[in-house]
mmCIF file of C-alpha atoms in Angstrom:
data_model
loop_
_atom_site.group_PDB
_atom_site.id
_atom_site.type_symbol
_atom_site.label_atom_id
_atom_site.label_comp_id
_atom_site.label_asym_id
_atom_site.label_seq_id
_atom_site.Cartn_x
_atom_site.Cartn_y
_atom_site.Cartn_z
ATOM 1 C CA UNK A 1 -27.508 -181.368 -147.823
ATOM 2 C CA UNK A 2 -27.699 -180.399 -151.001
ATOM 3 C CA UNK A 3 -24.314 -181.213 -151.878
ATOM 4 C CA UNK A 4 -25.129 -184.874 -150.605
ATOM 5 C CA UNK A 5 -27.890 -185.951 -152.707
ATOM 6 C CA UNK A 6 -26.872 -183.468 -156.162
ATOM 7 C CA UNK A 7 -29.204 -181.016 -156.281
ATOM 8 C CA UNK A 8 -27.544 -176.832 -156.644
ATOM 9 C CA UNK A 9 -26.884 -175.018 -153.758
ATOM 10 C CA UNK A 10 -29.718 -173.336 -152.495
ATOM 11 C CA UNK A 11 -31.966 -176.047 -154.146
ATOM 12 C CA UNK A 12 -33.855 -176.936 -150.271
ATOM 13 C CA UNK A 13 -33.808 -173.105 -149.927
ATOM 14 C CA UNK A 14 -37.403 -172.791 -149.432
ATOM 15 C CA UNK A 15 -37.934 -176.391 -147.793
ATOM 16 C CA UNK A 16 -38.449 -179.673 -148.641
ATOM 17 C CA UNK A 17 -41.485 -182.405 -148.613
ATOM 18 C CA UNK A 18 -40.084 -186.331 -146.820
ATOM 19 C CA UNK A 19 -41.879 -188.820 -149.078
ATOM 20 C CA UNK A 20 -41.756 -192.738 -147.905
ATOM 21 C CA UNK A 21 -42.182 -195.219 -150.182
ATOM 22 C CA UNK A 22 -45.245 -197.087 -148.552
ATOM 23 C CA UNK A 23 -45.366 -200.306 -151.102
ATOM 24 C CA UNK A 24 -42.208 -202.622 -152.294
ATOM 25 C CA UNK A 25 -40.894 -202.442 -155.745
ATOM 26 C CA UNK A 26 -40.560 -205.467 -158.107
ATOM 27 C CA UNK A 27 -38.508 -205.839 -160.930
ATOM 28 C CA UNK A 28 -39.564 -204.113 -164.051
ATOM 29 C CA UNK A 29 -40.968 -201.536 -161.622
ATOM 30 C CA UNK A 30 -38.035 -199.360 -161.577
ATOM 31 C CA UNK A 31 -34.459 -198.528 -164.008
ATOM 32 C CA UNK A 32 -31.036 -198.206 -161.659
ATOM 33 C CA UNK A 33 -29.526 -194.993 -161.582
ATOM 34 C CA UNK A 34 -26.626 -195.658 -159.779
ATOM 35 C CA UNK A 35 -25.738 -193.477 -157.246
ATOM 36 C CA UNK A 36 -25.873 -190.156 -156.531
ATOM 37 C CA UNK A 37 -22.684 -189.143 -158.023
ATOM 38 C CA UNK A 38 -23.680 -190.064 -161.242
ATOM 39 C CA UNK A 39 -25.871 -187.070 -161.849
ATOM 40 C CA UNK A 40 -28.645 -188.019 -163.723
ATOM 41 C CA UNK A 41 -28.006 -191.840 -163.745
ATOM 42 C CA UNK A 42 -25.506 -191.404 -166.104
ATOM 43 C CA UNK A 43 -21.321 -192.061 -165.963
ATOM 44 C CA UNK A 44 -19.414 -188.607 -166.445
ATOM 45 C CA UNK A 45 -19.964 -185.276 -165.165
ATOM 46 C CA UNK A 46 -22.991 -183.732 -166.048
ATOM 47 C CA UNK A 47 -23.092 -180.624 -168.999
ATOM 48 C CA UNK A 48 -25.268 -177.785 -170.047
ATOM 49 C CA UNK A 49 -23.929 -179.017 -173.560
ATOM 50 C CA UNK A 50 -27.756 -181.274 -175.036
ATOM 51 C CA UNK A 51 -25.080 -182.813 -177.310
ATOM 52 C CA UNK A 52 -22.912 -184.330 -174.366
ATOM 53 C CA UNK A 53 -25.778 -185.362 -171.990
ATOM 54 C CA UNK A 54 -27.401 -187.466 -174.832
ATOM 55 C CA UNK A 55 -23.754 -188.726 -175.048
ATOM 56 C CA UNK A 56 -23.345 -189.796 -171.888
ATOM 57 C CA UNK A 57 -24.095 -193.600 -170.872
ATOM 58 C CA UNK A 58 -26.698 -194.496 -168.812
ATOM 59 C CA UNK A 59 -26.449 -196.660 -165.789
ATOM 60 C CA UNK A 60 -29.508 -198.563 -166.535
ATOM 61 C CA UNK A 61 -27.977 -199.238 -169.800
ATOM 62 C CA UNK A 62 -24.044 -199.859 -169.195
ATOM 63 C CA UNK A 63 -25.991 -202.818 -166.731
ATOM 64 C CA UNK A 64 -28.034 -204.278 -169.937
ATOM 65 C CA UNK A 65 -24.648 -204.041 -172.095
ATOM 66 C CA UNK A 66 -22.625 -206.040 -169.257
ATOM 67 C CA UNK A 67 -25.121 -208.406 -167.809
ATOM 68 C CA UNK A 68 -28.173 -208.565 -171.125
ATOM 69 C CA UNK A 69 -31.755 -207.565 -169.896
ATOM 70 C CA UNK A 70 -32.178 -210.936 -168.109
ATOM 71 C CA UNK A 71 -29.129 -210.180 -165.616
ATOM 72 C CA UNK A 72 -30.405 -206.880 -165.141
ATOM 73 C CA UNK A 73 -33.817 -208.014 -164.309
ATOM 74 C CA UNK A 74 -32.459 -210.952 -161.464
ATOM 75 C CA UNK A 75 -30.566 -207.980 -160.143
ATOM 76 C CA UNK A 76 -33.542 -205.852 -159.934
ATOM 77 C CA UNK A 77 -35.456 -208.574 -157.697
ATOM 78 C CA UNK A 78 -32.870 -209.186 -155.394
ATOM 79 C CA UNK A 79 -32.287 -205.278 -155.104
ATOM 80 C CA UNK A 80 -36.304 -205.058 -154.988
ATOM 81 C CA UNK A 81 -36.687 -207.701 -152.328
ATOM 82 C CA UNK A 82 -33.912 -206.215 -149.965
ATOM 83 C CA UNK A 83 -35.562 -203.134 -150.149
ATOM 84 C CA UNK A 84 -38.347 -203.107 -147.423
ATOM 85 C CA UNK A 85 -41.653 -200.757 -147.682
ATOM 86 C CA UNK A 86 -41.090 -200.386 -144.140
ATOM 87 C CA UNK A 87 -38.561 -199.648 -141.491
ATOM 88 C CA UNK A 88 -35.469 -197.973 -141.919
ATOM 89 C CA UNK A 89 -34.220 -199.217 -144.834
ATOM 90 C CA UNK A 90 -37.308 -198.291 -146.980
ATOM 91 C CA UNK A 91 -36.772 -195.470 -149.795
ATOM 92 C CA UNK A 92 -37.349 -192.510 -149.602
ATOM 93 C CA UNK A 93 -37.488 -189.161 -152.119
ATOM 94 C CA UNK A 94 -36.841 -184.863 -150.848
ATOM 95 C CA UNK A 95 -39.057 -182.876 -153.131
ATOM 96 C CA UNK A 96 -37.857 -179.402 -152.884
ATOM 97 C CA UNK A 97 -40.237 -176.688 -153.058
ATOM 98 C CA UNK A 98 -37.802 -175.095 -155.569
ATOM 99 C CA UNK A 99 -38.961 -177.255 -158.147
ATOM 100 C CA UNK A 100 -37.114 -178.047 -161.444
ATOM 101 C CA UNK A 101 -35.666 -175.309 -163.351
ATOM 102 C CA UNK A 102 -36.146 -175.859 -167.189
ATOM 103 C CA UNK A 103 -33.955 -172.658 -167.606
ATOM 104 C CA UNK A 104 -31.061 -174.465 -166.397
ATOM 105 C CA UNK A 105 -28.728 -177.058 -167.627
ATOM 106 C CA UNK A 106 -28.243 -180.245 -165.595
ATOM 107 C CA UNK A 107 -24.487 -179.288 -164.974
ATOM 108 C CA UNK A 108 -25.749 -176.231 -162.628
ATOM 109 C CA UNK A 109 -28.851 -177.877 -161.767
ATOM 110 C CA UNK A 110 -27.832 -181.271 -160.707
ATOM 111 C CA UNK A 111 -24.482 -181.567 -160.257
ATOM 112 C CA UNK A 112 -22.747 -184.607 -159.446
ATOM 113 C CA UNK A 113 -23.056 -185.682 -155.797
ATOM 114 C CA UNK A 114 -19.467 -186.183 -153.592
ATOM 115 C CA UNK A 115 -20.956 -189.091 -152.198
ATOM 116 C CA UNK A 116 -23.295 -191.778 -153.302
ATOM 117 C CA UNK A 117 -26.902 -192.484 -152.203
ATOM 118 C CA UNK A 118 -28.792 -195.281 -154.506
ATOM 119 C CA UNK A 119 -31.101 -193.363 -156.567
ATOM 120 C CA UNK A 120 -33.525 -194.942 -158.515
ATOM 121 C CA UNK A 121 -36.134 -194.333 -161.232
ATOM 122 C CA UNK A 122 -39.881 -195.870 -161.022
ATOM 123 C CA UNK A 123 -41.492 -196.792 -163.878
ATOM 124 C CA UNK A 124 -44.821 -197.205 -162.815
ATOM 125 C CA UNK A 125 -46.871 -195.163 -160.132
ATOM 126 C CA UNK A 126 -45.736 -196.294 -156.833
ATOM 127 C CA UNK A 127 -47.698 -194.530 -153.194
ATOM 128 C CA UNK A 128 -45.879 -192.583 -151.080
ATOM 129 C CA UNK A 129 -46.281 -190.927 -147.797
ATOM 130 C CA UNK A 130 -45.799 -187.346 -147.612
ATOM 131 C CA UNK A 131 -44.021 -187.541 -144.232
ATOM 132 C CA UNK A 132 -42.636 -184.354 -143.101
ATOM 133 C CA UNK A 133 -41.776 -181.166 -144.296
ATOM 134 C CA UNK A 134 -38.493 -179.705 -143.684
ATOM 135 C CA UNK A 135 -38.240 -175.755 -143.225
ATOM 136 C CA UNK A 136 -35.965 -173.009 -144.503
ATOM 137 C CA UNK A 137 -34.764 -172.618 -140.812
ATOM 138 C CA UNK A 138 -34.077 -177.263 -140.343
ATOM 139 C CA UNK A 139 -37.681 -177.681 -138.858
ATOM 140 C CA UNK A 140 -39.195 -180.802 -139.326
ATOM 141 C CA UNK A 141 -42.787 -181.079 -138.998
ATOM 142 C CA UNK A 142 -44.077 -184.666 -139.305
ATOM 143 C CA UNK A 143 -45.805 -187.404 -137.429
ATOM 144 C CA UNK A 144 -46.745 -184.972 -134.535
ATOM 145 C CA UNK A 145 -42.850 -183.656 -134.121
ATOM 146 C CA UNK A 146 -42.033 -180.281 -134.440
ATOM 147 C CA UNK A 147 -38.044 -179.559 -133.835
ATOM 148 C CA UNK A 148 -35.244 -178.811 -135.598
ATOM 149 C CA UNK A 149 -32.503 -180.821 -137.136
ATOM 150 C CA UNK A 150 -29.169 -179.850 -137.108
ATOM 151 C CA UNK A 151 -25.622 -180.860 -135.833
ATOM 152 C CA UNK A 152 -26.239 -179.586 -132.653
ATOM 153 C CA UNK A 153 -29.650 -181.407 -132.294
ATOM 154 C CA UNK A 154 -29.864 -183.585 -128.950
ATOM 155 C CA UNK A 155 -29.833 -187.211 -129.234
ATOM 156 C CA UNK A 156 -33.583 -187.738 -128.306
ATOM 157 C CA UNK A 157 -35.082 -185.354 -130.600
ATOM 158 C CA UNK A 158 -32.888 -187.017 -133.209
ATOM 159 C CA UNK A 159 -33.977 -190.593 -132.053
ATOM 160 C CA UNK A 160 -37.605 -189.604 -132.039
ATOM 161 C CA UNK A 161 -37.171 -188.669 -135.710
ATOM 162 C CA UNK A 162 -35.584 -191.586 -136.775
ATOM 163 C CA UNK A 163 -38.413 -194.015 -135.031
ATOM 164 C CA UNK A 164 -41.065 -191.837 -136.708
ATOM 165 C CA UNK A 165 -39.645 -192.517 -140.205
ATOM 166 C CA UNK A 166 -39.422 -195.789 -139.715
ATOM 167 C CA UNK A 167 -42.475 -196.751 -138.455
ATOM 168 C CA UNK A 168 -44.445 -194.324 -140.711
#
């Protein structure tokens, strides 16, 4: 999974926390960081090179460059208001229990995903619900569940999951 959302291997190692966003965004609530393969929110590979990551564009700011800061912000409410606080489509955030490394660089630490999950960055406090917590061994715990998750899971363990998140 790691490999998914950018964080090093071994980064879930330990476990990770579920968070749910439980409240909607709004515009000027939140910067766009593209997607997942742009480490960081920026465009290029990552580096362990200060010089080249302070180099690198931002995807907030390619956005104000192309559209000014009033395209960007008519973007950011329709993005906002098709993004529920609810439901399935609602955001949510992993927070490892391997937490940031300031000894690394962001090349090792978050490399660049091979796919691409929206990602962005809040701006102002937002609540979340700490939903689950994921294992070492795939075990969620959450919402009264207790099983694990893997590809060999069975359809209504994975089903009972999924309507847990979403009504959380």
């Amino acid at each position: 999974m790691e490999d998914l959302i950018g964080f090093h291997r071994g980064r879930l190692s330990r476990g990770y926390y579920l968070l749910l966003l439980k409240e909607p965004m709004a515009a000027g609530e939140f910067q766009f960081l593209g997607y997942t393969h742009l480490s960081g929110g920026k465009y290029g590979l990552p580096s362990n090179d200060p010089a080249v990551e302070t180099a690198r564009q931002t995807v907030q700011g390619s956005l104000e460059q192309k559209f000014g800061v009033a395209g960007v912000n008519g973007l950011a409410r329709k993005i906002a208001g098709d993004i529920p606080a609810t439901g399935e489509r609602r955001l949510a955030k992993i927070v490892p229990v391997i937490g940031h490394d300031q000894a690394m660089g962001p090349a090792d630490q978050y490399p660049a995903s091979k796919h691409g999950i929206a990602q962005f960055n809040l701006t102002v406090p937002k609540k979340f619900l700490v939903s689950a917590f994921v294992d070492p061994n795939r075990r969620f715990q959450g919402g009264g569940l207790d099983l694990v998750i893997d590809k060999g899971t069975a359809y209504d363990s994975r089903r009972a999951v999924f309507q847990y998140l979403s009504a959380a």
